[in-house]
C-alpha positions as a LaTeX table, in Angstrom:
\begin{tabular}{lrrr}
\hline
Residue & $x$ (\AA) & $y$ (\AA) & $z$ (\AA) \\
\hline
Met1 & 0.00 & 0.00 & 0.00 \\
Lys2 & 2.79 & 2.44 & 0.91 \\
Lys3 & 4.43 & 1.66 & $-2.43$ \\
Ser4 & 1.22 & 2.51 & $-4.33$ \\
Val5 & 0.86 & 5.82 & $-2.47$ \\
Val6 & 4.48 & 6.81 & $-3.26$ \\
Ile7 & 3.97 & 5.95 & $-6.95$ \\
Phe8 & 0.68 & 7.90 & $-7.00$ \\
Ile9 & 2.25 & 10.99 & $-5.35$ \\
Thr10 & 5.22 & 10.82 & $-7.73$ \\
Ala11 & 2.89 & 10.58 & $-10.73$ \\
Val12 & 0.81 & 13.56 & $-9.52$ \\
Cys13 & 3.98 & 15.62 & $-8.93$ \\
Leu14 & 5.18 & 14.82 & $-12.44$ \\
Leu15 & 1.83 & 15.81 & $-13.91$ \\
Ile16 & 1.75 & 19.06 & $-11.98$ \\
Thr17 & 5.27 & 20.07 & $-12.98$ \\
Gly18 & 4.72 & 18.95 & $-16.56$ \\
Cys19 & 1.44 & 20.80 & $-16.96$ \\
Gly20 & 2.38 & 23.97 & $-15.07$ \\
Asp21 & 3.07 & 27.46 & $-16.39$ \\
Thr22 & 5.63 & 27.43 & $-19.17$ \\
Gly23 & 5.93 & 31.22 & $-19.31$ \\
Ser24 & 9.57 & 31.14 & $-18.24$ \\
Leu25 & 10.37 & 28.56 & $-20.91$ \\
Ser26 & 8.94 & 30.71 & $-23.65$ \\
Lys27 & 11.68 & 33.28 & $-23.00$ \\
Leu28 & 14.38 & 30.82 & $-24.03$ \\
Pro29 & 15.69 & 31.17 & $-27.57$ \\
Ser30 & 14.02 & 28.78 & $-29.96$ \\
Ser31 & 17.21 & 28.05 & $-31.88$ \\
Ser32 & 20.50 & 26.68 & $-30.71$ \\
Phe33 & 23.68 & 28.73 & $-30.38$ \\
His34 & 25.03 & 27.43 & $-33.68$ \\
Glu35 & 21.90 & 28.38 & $-35.59$ \\
Asp36 & 22.33 & 32.00 & $-34.48$ \\
Lys37 & 25.79 & 32.29 & $-36.01$ \\
Gln38 & 26.19 & 34.18 & $-39.24$ \\
Lys39 & 26.82 & 31.85 & $-42.15$ \\
Leu40 & 28.95 & 32.41 & $-45.23$ \\
Thr41 & 29.39 & 30.10 & $-48.21$ \\
Ile42 & 32.51 & 30.59 & $-50.29$ \\
Met43 & 33.39 & 29.00 & $-53.63$ \\
His44 & 37.16 & 29.01 & $-53.93$ \\
Ile45 & 39.75 & 27.25 & $-56.06$ \\
Asp46 & 41.89 & 26.59 & $-52.95$ \\
Ala47 & 39.10 & 24.89 & $-51.00$ \\
Asp48 & 41.07 & 21.67 & $-50.61$ \\
Asn49 & 44.37 & 23.41 & $-49.74$ \\
Lys50 & 45.35 & 22.67 & $-46.12$ \\
Arg51 & 46.67 & 26.19 & $-45.47$ \\
Phe52 & 43.44 & 27.70 & $-46.84$ \\
Gln53 & 41.36 & 25.35 & $-44.68$ \\
Asp54 & 43.40 & 26.37 & $-41.61$ \\
Phe55 & 42.84 & 30.03 & $-42.49$ \\
Ile56 & 39.07 & 29.44 & $-42.77$ \\
Glu57 & 38.95 & 27.63 & $-39.41$ \\
Glu58 & 40.87 & 30.47 & $-37.74$ \\
Thr59 & 38.55 & 33.02 & $-39.36$ \\
Glu60 & 35.46 & 31.12 & $-38.17$ \\
Lys61 & 36.74 & 31.24 & $-34.60$ \\
Lys62 & 37.77 & 34.90 & $-34.69$ \\
Leu63 & 34.53 & 36.05 & $-36.29$ \\
Asp64 & 32.30 & 33.52 & $-34.49$ \\
Met65 & 30.64 & 32.49 & $-37.71$ \\
Glu66 & 30.10 & 29.37 & $-39.78$ \\
Ile67 & 31.95 & 29.29 & $-43.11$ \\
Thr68 & 31.33 & 26.63 & $-45.73$ \\
Val69 & 33.82 & 26.36 & $-48.58$ \\
Glu70 & 32.97 & 24.73 & $-51.89$ \\
Lys71 & 35.61 & 23.77 & $-54.42$ \\
Cys72 & 35.72 & 25.42 & $-57.83$ \\
Pro73 & 36.72 & 23.25 & $-60.78$ \\
Ser74 & 40.48 & 23.47 & $-61.30$ \\
Asn75 & 40.17 & 23.69 & $-65.10$ \\
Ala76 & 39.72 & 27.40 & $-65.96$ \\
Asp77 & 37.10 & 26.78 & $-68.66$ \\
Asn78 & 35.03 & 24.51 & $-66.42$ \\
Arg79 & 35.39 & 26.95 & $-63.53$ \\
Gln80 & 34.16 & 29.86 & $-65.63$ \\
Ala81 & 31.25 & 27.79 & $-66.97$ \\
Lys82 & 30.19 & 26.73 & $-63.48$ \\
Ile83 & 30.43 & 30.22 & $-62.00$ \\
Ser84 & 28.65 & 31.72 & $-65.03$ \\
Thr85 & 25.82 & 29.23 & $-64.58$ \\
Ile86 & 25.51 & 30.03 & $-60.87$ \\
Leu87 & 25.41 & 33.77 & $-61.51$ \\
Ala88 & 23.08 & 33.61 & $-64.54$ \\
Ser89 & 20.62 & 31.36 & $-62.71$ \\
Gly90 & 20.37 & 33.72 & $-59.74$ \\
Asp91 & 21.48 & 30.96 & $-57.36$ \\
Lys92 & 21.89 & 32.62 & $-53.95$ \\
Asn93 & 23.53 & 29.66 & $-52.18$ \\
Ile94 & 27.07 & 30.99 & $-52.72$ \\
Asp95 & 27.89 & 34.29 & $-51.00$ \\
Leu96 & 31.47 & 34.79 & $-52.11$ \\
Ile97 & 33.23 & 33.47 & $-55.23$ \\
Ser98 & 36.91 & 33.65 & $-56.08$ \\
Val99 & 37.31 & 34.65 & $-59.72$ \\
Asn100 & 40.19 & 35.57 & $-61.98$ \\
Asp101 & 40.64 & 38.87 & $-63.81$ \\
Glu102 & 38.98 & 37.59 & $-66.97$ \\
Met103 & 35.87 & 36.52 & $-65.10$ \\
Ile104 & 35.55 & 39.77 & $-63.17$ \\
Ser105 & 35.98 & 41.70 & $-66.40$ \\
Glu106 & 33.07 & 39.73 & $-67.90$ \\
Phe107 & 30.78 & 39.58 & $-64.87$ \\
Lys108 & 30.98 & 43.27 & $-63.91$ \\
His109 & 29.30 & 44.18 & $-67.23$ \\
Lys110 & 26.45 & 41.69 & $-66.83$ \\
Gly111 & 24.96 & 42.99 & $-63.60$ \\
Tyr112 & 25.58 & 39.76 & $-61.67$ \\
Leu113 & 27.73 & 41.34 & $-58.98$ \\
Glu114 & 26.98 & 43.55 & $-56.02$ \\
Pro115 & 28.99 & 46.76 & $-55.56$ \\
Leu116 & 31.46 & 46.50 & $-52.68$ \\
Glu117 & 32.43 & 50.10 & $-51.99$ \\
Lys118 & 30.02 & 50.65 & $-49.08$ \\
Asn119 & 30.87 & 47.65 & $-46.92$ \\
Val120 & 34.02 & 45.94 & $-48.19$ \\
Met121 & 36.11 & 48.14 & $-50.45$ \\
Thr122 & 35.87 & 51.35 & $-48.47$ \\
Glu123 & 38.19 & 54.21 & $-49.42$ \\
Glu124 & 40.67 & 53.11 & $-46.75$ \\
Val125 & 40.77 & 49.52 & $-48.03$ \\
Arg126 & 40.73 & 50.63 & $-51.66$ \\
Asp127 & 43.84 & 52.77 & $-51.07$ \\
Ser128 & 45.77 & 49.60 & $-50.17$ \\
Phe129 & 45.67 & 48.35 & $-53.76$ \\
Pro130 & 47.21 & 49.60 & $-57.02$ \\
Gln131 & 44.72 & 52.18 & $-58.30$ \\
Lys132 & 45.30 & 51.50 & $-62.00$ \\
Tyr133 & 44.57 & 47.80 & $-61.45$ \\
Leu134 & 41.34 & 48.54 & $-59.58$ \\
Glu135 & 40.20 & 50.97 & $-62.26$ \\
Ser136 & 40.93 & 48.64 & $-65.16$ \\
Ile137 & 39.80 & 45.30 & $-63.70$ \\
Cys138 & 37.61 & 45.74 & $-60.62$ \\
Glu139 & 35.56 & 48.85 & $-61.38$ \\
Glu140 & 32.67 & 49.63 & $-63.68$ \\
Asn141 & 30.57 & 52.83 & $-63.81$ \\
Gly142 & 32.01 & 54.16 & $-60.55$ \\
His143 & 31.40 & 50.95 & $-58.58$ \\
Ile144 & 33.92 & 48.38 & $-57.44$ \\
Tyr145 & 32.99 & 44.72 & $-57.83$ \\
Ser146 & 36.07 & 42.76 & $-56.79$ \\
Val147 & 38.70 & 42.56 & $-54.07$ \\
Pro148 & 42.15 & 41.56 & $-55.35$ \\
Phe149 & 43.94 & 38.79 & $-53.47$ \\
\hline
\end{tabular}
């Protein structure tokens, strides 16, 4: 009999605590810590290079963000075809793409790229690069579309 009473009381206590006010629980964030991190997807020719991977890992830690790196085809023609397809289709899954001078020269005329002068290539950053190079390769109609590396 005592065992039945203990089980009954335990069951009632569990029901009361399980069915009580959950107001304090609703204040908890609905997503985990990792879901709140900013995410960046990069397509880069050096994606499988160990030093580049180490750099990305260090950057993730310093910036507290999640960076995914996808490999570009190593063959220049295939790489340009793949990147052209991504840009022409409006695919928004890749945030940052490494391109060569020929590709930037083509893509800046087609309207695929977002100007970088407000957030990335500020005057201070821009002054760190050869001005003639920026003007001839990276710029179009007063906007800058590429960061040399």
